Structures are given as structure tokens and as C-alpha cells.
XYZ file of C-alpha atoms in Angstrom:
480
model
C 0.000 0.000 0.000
C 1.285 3.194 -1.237
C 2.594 6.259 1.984
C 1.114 9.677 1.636
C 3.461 10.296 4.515
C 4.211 8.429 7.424
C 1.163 7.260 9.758
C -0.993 8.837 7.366
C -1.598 5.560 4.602
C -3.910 5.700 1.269
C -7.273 4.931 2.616
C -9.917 3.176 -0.079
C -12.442 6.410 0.879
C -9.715 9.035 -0.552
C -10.659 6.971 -4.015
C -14.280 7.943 -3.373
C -13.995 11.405 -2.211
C -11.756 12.026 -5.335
C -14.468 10.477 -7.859
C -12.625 7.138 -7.943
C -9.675 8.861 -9.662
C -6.769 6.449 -10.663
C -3.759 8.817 -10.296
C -1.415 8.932 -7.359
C -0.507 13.014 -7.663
C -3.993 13.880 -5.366
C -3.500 11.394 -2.706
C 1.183 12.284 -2.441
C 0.778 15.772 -2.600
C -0.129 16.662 0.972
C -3.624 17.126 -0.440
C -5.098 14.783 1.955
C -2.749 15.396 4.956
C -4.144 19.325 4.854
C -7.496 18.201 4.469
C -7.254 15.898 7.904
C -5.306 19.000 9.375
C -8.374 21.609 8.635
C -10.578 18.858 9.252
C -9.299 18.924 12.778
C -10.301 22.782 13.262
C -12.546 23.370 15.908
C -14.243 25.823 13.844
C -17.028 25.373 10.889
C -15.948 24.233 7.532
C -18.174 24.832 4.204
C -17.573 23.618 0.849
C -16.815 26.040 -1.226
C -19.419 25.617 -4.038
C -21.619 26.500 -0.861
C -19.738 30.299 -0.631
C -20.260 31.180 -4.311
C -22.819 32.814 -6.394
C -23.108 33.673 -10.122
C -23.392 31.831 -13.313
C -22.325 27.786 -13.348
C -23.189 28.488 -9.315
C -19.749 31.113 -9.200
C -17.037 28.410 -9.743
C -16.802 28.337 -13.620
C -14.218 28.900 -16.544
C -15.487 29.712 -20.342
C -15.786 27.525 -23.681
C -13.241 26.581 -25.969
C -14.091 29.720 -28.754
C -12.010 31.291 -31.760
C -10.089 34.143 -30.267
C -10.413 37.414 -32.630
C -7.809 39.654 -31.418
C -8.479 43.397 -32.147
C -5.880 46.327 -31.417
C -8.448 49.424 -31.370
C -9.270 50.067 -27.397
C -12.540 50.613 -28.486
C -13.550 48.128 -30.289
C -11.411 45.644 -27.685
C -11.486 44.434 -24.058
C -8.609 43.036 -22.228
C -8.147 39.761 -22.013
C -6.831 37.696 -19.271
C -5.194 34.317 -19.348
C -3.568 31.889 -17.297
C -0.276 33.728 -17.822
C -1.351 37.119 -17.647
C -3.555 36.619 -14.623
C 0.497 36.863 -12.872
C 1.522 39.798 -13.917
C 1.719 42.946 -12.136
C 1.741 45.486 -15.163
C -1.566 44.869 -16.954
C -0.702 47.514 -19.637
C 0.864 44.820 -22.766
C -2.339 42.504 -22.344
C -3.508 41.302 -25.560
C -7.343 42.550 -26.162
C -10.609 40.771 -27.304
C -13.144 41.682 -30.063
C -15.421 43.549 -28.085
C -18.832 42.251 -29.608
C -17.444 38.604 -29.179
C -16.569 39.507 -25.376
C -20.069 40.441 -24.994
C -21.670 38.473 -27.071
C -24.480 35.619 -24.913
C -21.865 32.816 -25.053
C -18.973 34.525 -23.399
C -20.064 37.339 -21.167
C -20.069 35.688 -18.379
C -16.471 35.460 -18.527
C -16.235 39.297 -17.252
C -13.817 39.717 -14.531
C -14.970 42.016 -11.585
C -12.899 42.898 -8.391
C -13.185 40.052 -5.808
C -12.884 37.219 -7.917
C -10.234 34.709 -7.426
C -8.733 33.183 -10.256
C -7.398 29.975 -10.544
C -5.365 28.622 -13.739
C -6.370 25.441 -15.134
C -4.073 24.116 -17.797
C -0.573 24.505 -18.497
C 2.568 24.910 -16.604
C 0.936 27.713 -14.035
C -2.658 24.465 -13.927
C -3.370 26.130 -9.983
C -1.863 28.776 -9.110
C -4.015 31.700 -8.282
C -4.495 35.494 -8.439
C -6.717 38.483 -7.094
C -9.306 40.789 -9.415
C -8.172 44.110 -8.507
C -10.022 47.102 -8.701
C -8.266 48.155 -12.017
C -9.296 45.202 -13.740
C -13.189 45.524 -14.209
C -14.315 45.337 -17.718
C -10.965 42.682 -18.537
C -12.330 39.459 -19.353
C -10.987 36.291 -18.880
C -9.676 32.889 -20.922
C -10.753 29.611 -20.601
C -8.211 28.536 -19.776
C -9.194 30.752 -15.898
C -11.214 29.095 -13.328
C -13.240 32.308 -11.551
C -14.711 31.915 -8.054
C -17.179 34.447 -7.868
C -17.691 34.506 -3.739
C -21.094 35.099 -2.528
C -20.272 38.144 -0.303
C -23.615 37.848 1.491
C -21.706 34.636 2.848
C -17.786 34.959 2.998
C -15.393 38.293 2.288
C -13.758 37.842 -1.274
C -10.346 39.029 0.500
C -10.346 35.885 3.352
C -11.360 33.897 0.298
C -8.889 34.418 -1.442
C -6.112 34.260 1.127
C -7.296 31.005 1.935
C -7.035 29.719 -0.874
C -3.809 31.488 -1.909
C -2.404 29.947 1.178
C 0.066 27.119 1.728
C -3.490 25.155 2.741
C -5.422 26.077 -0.294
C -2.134 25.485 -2.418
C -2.499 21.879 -1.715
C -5.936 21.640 -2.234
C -6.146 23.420 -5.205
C -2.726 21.543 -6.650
C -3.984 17.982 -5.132
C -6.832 18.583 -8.197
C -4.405 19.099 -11.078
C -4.097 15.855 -13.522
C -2.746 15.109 -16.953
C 0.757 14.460 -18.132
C 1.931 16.466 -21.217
C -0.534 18.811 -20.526
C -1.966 19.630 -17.042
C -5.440 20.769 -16.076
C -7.651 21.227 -13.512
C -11.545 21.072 -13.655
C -14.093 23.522 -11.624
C -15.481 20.236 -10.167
C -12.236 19.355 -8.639
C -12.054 22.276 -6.407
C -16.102 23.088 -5.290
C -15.317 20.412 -2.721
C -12.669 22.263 -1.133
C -13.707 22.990 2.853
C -13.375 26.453 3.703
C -12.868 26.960 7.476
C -14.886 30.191 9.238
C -12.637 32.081 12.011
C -15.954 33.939 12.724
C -16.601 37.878 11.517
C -13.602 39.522 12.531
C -10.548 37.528 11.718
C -12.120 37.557 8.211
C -13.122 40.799 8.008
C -8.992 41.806 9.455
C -8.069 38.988 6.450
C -10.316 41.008 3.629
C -9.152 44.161 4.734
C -5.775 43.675 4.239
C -6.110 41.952 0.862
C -8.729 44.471 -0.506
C -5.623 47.187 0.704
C -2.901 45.269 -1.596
C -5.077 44.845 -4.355
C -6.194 48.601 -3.999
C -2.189 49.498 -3.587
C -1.244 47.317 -6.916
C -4.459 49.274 -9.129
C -2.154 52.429 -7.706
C 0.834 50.779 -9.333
C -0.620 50.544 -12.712
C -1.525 53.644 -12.759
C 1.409 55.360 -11.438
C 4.039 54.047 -13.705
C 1.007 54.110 -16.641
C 0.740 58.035 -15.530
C 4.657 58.654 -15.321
C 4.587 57.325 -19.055
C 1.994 59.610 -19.999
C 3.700 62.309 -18.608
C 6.800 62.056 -19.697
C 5.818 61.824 -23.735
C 3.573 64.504 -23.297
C 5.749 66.758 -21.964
C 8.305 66.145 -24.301
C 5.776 66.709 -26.977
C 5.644 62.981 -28.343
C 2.089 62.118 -27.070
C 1.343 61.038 -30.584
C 3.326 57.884 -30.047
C 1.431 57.078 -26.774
C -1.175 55.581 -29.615
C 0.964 53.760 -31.271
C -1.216 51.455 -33.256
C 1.963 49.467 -34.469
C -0.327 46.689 -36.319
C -2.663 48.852 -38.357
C 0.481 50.710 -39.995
C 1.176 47.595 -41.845
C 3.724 45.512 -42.083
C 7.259 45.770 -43.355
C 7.636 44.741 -46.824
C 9.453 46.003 -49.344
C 11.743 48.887 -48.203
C 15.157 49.657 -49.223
C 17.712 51.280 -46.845
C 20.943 53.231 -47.715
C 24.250 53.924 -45.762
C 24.684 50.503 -44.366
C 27.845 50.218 -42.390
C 29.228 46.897 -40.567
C 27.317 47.017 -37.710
C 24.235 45.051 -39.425
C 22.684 44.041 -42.401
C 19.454 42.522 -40.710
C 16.174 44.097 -42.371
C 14.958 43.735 -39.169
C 17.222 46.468 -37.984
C 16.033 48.821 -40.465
C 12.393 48.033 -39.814
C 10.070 51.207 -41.271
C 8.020 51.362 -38.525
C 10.826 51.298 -35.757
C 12.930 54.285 -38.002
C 9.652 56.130 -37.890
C 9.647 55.960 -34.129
C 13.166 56.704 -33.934
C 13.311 59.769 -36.250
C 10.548 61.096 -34.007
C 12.634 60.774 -31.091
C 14.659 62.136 -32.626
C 13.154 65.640 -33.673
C 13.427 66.491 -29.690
C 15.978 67.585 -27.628
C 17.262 64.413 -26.713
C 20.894 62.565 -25.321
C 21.326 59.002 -26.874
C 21.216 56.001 -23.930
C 24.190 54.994 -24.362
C 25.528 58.593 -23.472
C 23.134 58.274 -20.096
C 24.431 55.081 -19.265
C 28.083 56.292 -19.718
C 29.544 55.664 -16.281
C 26.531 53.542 -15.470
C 25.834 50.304 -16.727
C 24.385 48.852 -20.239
C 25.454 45.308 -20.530
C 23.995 41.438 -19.968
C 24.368 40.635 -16.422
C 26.692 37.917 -14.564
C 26.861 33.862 -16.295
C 27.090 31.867 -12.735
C 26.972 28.186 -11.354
C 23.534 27.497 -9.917
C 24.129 25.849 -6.210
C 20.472 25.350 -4.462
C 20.271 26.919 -1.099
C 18.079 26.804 1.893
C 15.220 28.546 1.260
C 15.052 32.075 3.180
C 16.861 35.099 3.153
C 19.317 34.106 5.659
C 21.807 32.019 3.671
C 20.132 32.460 0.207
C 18.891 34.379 -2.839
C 15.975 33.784 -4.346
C 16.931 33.816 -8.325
C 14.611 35.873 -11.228
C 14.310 34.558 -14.119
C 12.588 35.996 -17.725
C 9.542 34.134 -16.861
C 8.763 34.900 -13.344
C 10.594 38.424 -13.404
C 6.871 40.039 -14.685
C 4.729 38.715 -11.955
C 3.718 40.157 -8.905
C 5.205 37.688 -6.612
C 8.456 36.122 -8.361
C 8.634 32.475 -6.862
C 12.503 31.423 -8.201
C 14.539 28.801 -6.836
C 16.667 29.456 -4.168
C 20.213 29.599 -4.718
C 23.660 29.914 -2.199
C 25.227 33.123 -1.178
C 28.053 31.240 -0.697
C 28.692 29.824 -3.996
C 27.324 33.127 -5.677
C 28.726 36.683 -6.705
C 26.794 39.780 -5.325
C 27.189 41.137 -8.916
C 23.396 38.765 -9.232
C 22.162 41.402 -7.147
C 20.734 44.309 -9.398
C 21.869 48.095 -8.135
C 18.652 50.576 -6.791
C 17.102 51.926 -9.417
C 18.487 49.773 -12.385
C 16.497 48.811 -15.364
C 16.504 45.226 -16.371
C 15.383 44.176 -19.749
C 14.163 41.021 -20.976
C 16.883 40.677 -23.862
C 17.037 37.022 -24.783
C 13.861 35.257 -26.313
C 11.428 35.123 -29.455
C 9.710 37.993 -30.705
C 5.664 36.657 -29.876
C 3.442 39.428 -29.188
C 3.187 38.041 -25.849
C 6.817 36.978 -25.254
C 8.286 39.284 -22.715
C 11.428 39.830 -24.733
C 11.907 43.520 -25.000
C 9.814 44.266 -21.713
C 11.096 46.194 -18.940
C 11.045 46.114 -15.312
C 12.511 47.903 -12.731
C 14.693 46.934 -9.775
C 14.268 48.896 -6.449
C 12.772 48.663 -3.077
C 11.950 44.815 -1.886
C 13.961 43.619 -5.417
C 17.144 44.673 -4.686
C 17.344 41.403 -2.757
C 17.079 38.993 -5.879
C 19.397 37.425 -8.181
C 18.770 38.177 -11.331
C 19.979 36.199 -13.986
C 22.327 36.868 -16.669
C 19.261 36.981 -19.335
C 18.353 40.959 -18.346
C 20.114 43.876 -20.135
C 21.245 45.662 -17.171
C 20.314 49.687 -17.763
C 21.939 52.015 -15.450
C 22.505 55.976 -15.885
C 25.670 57.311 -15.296
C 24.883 60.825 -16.927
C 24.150 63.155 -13.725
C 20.577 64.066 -13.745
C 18.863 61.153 -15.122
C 17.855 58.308 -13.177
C 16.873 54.917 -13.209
C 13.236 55.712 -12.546
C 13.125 57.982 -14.968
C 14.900 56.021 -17.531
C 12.096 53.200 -16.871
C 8.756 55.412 -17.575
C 10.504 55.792 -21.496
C 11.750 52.020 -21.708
C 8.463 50.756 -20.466
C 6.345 52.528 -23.346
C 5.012 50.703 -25.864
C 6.714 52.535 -28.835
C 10.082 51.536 -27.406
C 9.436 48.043 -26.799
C 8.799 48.319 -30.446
C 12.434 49.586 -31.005
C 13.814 47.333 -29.027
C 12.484 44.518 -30.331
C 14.311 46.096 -33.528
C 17.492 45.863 -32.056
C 17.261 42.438 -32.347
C 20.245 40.069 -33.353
C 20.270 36.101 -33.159
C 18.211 33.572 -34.767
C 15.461 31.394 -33.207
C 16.718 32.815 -29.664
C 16.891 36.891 -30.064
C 19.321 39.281 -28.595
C 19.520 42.759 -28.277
C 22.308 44.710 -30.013
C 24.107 46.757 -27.799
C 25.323 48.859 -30.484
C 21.725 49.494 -31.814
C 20.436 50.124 -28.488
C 22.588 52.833 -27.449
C 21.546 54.772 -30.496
C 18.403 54.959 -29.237
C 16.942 58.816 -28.549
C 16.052 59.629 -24.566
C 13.913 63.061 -24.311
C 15.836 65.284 -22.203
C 13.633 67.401 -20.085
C 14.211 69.852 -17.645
C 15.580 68.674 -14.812
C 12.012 69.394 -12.498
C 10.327 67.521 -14.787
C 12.345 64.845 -14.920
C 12.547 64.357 -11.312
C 8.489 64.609 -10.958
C 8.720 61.481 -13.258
C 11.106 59.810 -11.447
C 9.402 60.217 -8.003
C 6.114 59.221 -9.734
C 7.825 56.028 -10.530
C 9.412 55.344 -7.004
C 6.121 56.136 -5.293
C 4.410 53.561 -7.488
C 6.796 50.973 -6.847
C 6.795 51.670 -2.902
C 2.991 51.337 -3.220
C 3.811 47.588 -5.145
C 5.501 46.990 -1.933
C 3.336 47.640 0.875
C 0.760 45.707 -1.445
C 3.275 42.436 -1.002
C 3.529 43.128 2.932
C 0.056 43.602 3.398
C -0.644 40.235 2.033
C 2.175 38.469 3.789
C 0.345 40.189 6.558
C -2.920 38.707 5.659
C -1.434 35.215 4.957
C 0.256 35.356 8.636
C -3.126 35.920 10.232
C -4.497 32.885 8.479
C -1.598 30.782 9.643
C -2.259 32.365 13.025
C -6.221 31.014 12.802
C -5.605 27.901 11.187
C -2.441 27.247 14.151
C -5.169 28.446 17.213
C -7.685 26.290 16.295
C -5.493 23.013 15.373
C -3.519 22.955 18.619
C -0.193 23.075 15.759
C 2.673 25.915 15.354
C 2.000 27.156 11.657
């Protein structure tokens, strides 16, 4: 007979509870030894299809249905996937046909704030995410469980927390199946038993989740704003709507002066010069002049060594994938066998610079390393941006690379073959407005504040997490 874990052996009415499912993952993944652990609460447990309301009774994901993908805002919606759902900057989402979005067979697969998401297939089958307040009116794939909580019943924050928890990680994870592919079904996680710590440890639980989610809307729109203002100020606002795929693609064109620094059309791309040349017609200093004294290079190749998880003897390494999300969850790797060059400077700009040019490949994205994420590793696949020119800073530097008509260029600065790179050379050349120095600094500090908000919004839910554990450990009679 097969061991979940010590003292604790496969029992014929697991088969039952799981609808007589053949596969071993539900019954070794601590699935079962969580449920016994909650089931030993001295408080009341419901099942969750009993704390939800709304269409397919509030625990439902969408149809398979042929996606038409539409770059007009208004004639578009944003649409949410099992990737996306991650992310913390909302602002490259791909966008849905509006009439389709709305039409009777897929409207009900609306987001609105206080949903918890749940991804069901893939790589990411189970994890889970928040609706914040800035994402009303996205809608979502099918490839998204929503629980829609009844809030006459339960608090969408302590909801969510639960099941965001290292509790409702097993539960939701003991449901996934499949090989190749993984998924997870709506049915396999009604069942889940939600414990109630009574009105105000929930309400204290919601509060603090409703605050990050609140705190991470203020995100988005801070570094969104410090965009905005920095192209309008500098007089570019008419790139702010770009529309890259309605100017047609690049066919055709014939380009003069060539030197030995390339000969890839892709370098010379029509659309990209056109951006460029604007730049260009401001006052402007080229990045490679900012970053002069500073950095602008790939960061450090280094041996992987796993260490103990924790901040103690450890960093926990960033890679491409995770580096977008709201909470990156890398390995953990030993200070001792590690240089502190992994470690990215305050204010530095990393830049996805190694990948495939897919619209939703986050090659040519950028993020920006301060606060909370000066304590990760970063790997060597991130162009390392740095200003050395007084007067510019990183923050500042990050409201241009972010925008969408730059991602465009440097995605044109692109060397390699199936895996891209990023030219230095190419990228250097690149035009950065130079405004006065108040107005630069206002962008900056719009930047900084927005990022400060992103982390209170991760301490408030650690916060919120901790008073679970603190519930869950009070009325089991265990240390959490």
C-alpha cells in the first residue's frame, strides 16, 4: 500500500472522495494530509461551491471559442489568461473583439474585483491570483477558473487568502491531472472545505487583501501616468497611440548607408525608423551617453548551487519568466557559492533581452529593480540599464523604456536567430527626451512612489497570509 506520509496511509475512501480517480498526484501531494489537518479545526468548515454565487453556481471557466484579437481600445477588451492573470503590469495585455466579449456565449467570462482566479491548464494548472479594482471590464480565458464569492456569505479578500495559502495550495494543486498537458476542472475544487474564524478575523483577512489589491491598481496607474507624462511633456504624445499593427507591415523597403554594424532588415524596420526619427526631432541625449559611467550590458553567467530557502543564507533567483509577476517564486540559490554582482543596483532597469519575438513573449519588456527587489538574483538573461549621466535616473529612464513605442524599437534591435538578442550597439543609439531637470525628477518620483505602493501591497498580504496561519495554528492545537 502506497505512503502519503508516514502514519498517514492511502485509505480506499480518498478513491471515493476524489471520484474514484486512478492517479497517485492527489493522494502524495499533501492534499489529503491538509485536508485531515483543517478537518481537525474546531471551527465550521463549508464547501466552497456553498460560498459562491453567479453563473455555473460562481465556480466556472469559459468555452473553448475562436479568439479574434483586435488592437483598437474601443472596439477591444482586455483579455486575461492563465499567464497574464500573474503579472503585475496589466498595460501589454492582448485585447478581445469587443462584440465577441459580450456576445451571450462569453459574457459571463467578465472579470470584476473580488474574484479569485485559478489557472487550469498549463505549466501555471493552480496557481491563483486576485481581481483588482483596475481590472473591471478585462475578461478572462478559458483557460481561468473564476470563483465568484457570494459576499452575502464569505469576504472575497479571506477567500482568497485562503485559498492562496500554503493550505489552499495543496488543495487546489492535489486537483491538477494530466501528463503532457496539465489541467484542472471547476469540479475538482467546489469540494474544497473552507474553514470560518468567525466575523472579525475575516473581516482583518479582507481588509488587508482588498488594501494590496487597492495598492497594486495604484501601481498601474502610477508608472502608466509617469509614461503619460513624460511623452507629453516632451511633446511625443502622438506615439502614446501607437497602433503598431494597423500601420502595416514591413515589406518592401530599401535602406541606404549601411555600415558593418548590421545588415538585418529587421534592424532597419520602417516602422521602428519612424519611431526613432521622431525621437529624434526632440531635444534628446542618446542612452548609451546616459548610461556612460553607469551600466548597459547582460548581467553575470554563474553556477547554480540550491540553497536553503530564506533570506538568511540564500537568494531567491529571477528569471525571464517569473521576473513580470507580482510575486516572483525562483529557486533558491547559495550566497556562498554566488557573486553579489546577481544582485541588481537601486534603481536599475533590467530588460528582458534574450527570447522570441511573440506578441506576448516578454522579450523587450522592462522592469525595474528597487525597493523589496534589490534582494534577488537576477539572472544573466536581463540587459542591465543604469545611468551614469548626472541628472537622469533609473526611474526615470524606466517610464521611457516601459512605453510601448520603445518596446517596439527594441524589439528592432534584435540580433540572433530562433533565440533573439539585443544589439548593444543598436540600443545605445536609441533617442532619450531630455527634459528639464524638475520635470524629470516629478517622473522619477512618480515612478518610485508607485513601486513603494507595489511593496506595501506584497507586505500587506504576507500580513494577511500570517493571520491565516495564526487562525488555522489556534484552532489546530499546531505551530503554523
Amino acid at each position: 500500500m502506497k505512503i502519503a506520509e508516514r502514519g498517514n496511509p492511502a485509505m480506499r475512501s480518498w478513491l471515493d472522495r476524489q471520484g474514484l480517480r486512478l492517479v497517485a498526484k492527489p493522494y502524495l501531494s499533501g492534499a489529503f494530509a491538509t485536508q485531515q489537518l483543517l478537518e481537525r479545526l474546531t471551527v465550521e468548515k463549508a464547501p466552497l461551491r456553498e460560498l459562491t454565487a453567479g453563473y455555473g453556481g460562481g465556480v466556472n471557466s469559459g468555452p473553448l471559442f475562436r479568439r479574434v484579437y483586435v488592437s483598437t481600445p474601443e472596439h477591444s477588451v482586455p483579455f486575461v489568461g492563465s499567464k497574464d492573470m500573474l503579472v503585475a503590469d496589466l498595460s501589454s495585455l492582448p485585447r478581445l473583439k469587443k462584440t465577441d466579449a459580450e456576445s451571450s456565449s462569453l459574457h459571463y467570462l467578465e472579470l470584476q474585483p473580488g474574484m479569485t482566479m485559478i489557472s487550469r491548464s498549463g505549466f501555471n494548472a493552480g496557481r491563483r491570483a486576485y481581481v483588482r479594482p483596475d481590472m473591471e471590464g478585462y475578461w478572462s480565458s478559458e483557460d481561468v477558473i473564476k470563483v465568484t464569492p457570494d459576499q452575502n456569505k464569505i469576504k472575497p479578500g479571506y477567500l482568497y487568502t485562503f485559498l492562496s495559502s500554503r493550505f489552499g495550495e495543496v488543495l487546489v494543486r492535489g486537483g491538477v491531472y494530466g501528463s503532457a498537458i496539465r489541467h484542472i476542472a471547476p469540479d475538482h475544487i467546489e469540494e474544497i472545505r473552507v474553514p470560518r474564524f468567525g466575523e472579525a478575523v475575516e473581516k482583518e483577512i479582507h481588509e488587508l487583501m482588498e488594501e494590496a489589491a487597492s495598492l497594486r491598481a495604484a501601481y498601474q496607474s502610477g508608472v502608466h501616468q509617469a509614461t503619460r507624462d513624460l511623452f507629453e511633456t516632451a511633446g511625443l504624445g502622438d506615439l502614446l497611440d501607437l497602433r503598431w499593427h494597423e500601420q502595416g507591415r514591413d515589406l518592401g523597403f530599401a535602406q541606404r548607408g549601411l555600415d558593418t554594424t548590421t545588415l538585418r532588415p529587421l534592424n532597419f524596420q520602417p516602422r521602428a525608423r519612424k519611431i526613432l526619427r521622431r525621437l529624434g526631432e526632440v531635444e534628446h541625449v542618446t542612452l548609451g551617453e546616459v548610461c556612460k559611467g553607469g551600466q548597459m550590458s547582460r548581467g553575470l553567467r554563474f553556477p547554480r548551487v540550491d540553497g536553503e530557502p530564506g533570506d538568511t543564507y540564500s537568494y531567491r533567483l529571477v528569471g525571464q519568466r517569473q521576473a513580470f509577476w507580482l510575486r516572483p517564486e525562483g529557486r533558491w540559490i547559495s550566497k556562498a557559492h554566488t557573486s553579489k554582482d546577481v544582485l541588481a543596483e537601486d534603481e536599475t532597469v533590467l530588460i528582458a533581452s534574450q527570447g522570441t519575438l511573440g506578441e506576448n513573449e516578454v522579450y523587450g519588456r522592462a522592469l525595474f529593480a528597487a525597493g523589496s527587489w534589490r534582494s534577488f538574483a537576477f539572472s544573466e538573461h536581463f540587459l542591465r540599464v543604469r545611468p551614469g549621466l548626472a541628472g537622469y535616473s533609473g526611474a526615470y529612464l524606466f517610464a521611457f523604456l516601459r512605453s510601448e513605442c520603445v518596446f517596439r524599437v527594441l524589439r528592432s534591435c534584435s540580433t540572433g536567430g530562433k533565440q533573439q538578442d539585443i544589439h548593444p550597439e543598436l540600443c545605445a543609439a536609441i533617442p532619450v527626451p531630455a527634459l528639464a531637470g524638475e520635470d524629470r525628477e516629478r517622473i522619477a518620483e512618480t515612478v518610485r512612489q508607485a513601486h513603494s505602493q507595489r511593496d506595501e501591497a506584497d507586505r500587506k498580504e504576507d500580513r494577511a497570509l500570517l493571520r491565516l496561519e495564526e487562525a488555522v495554528a489556534q484552532h489546530a492545537g499546531v505551530t503554523s
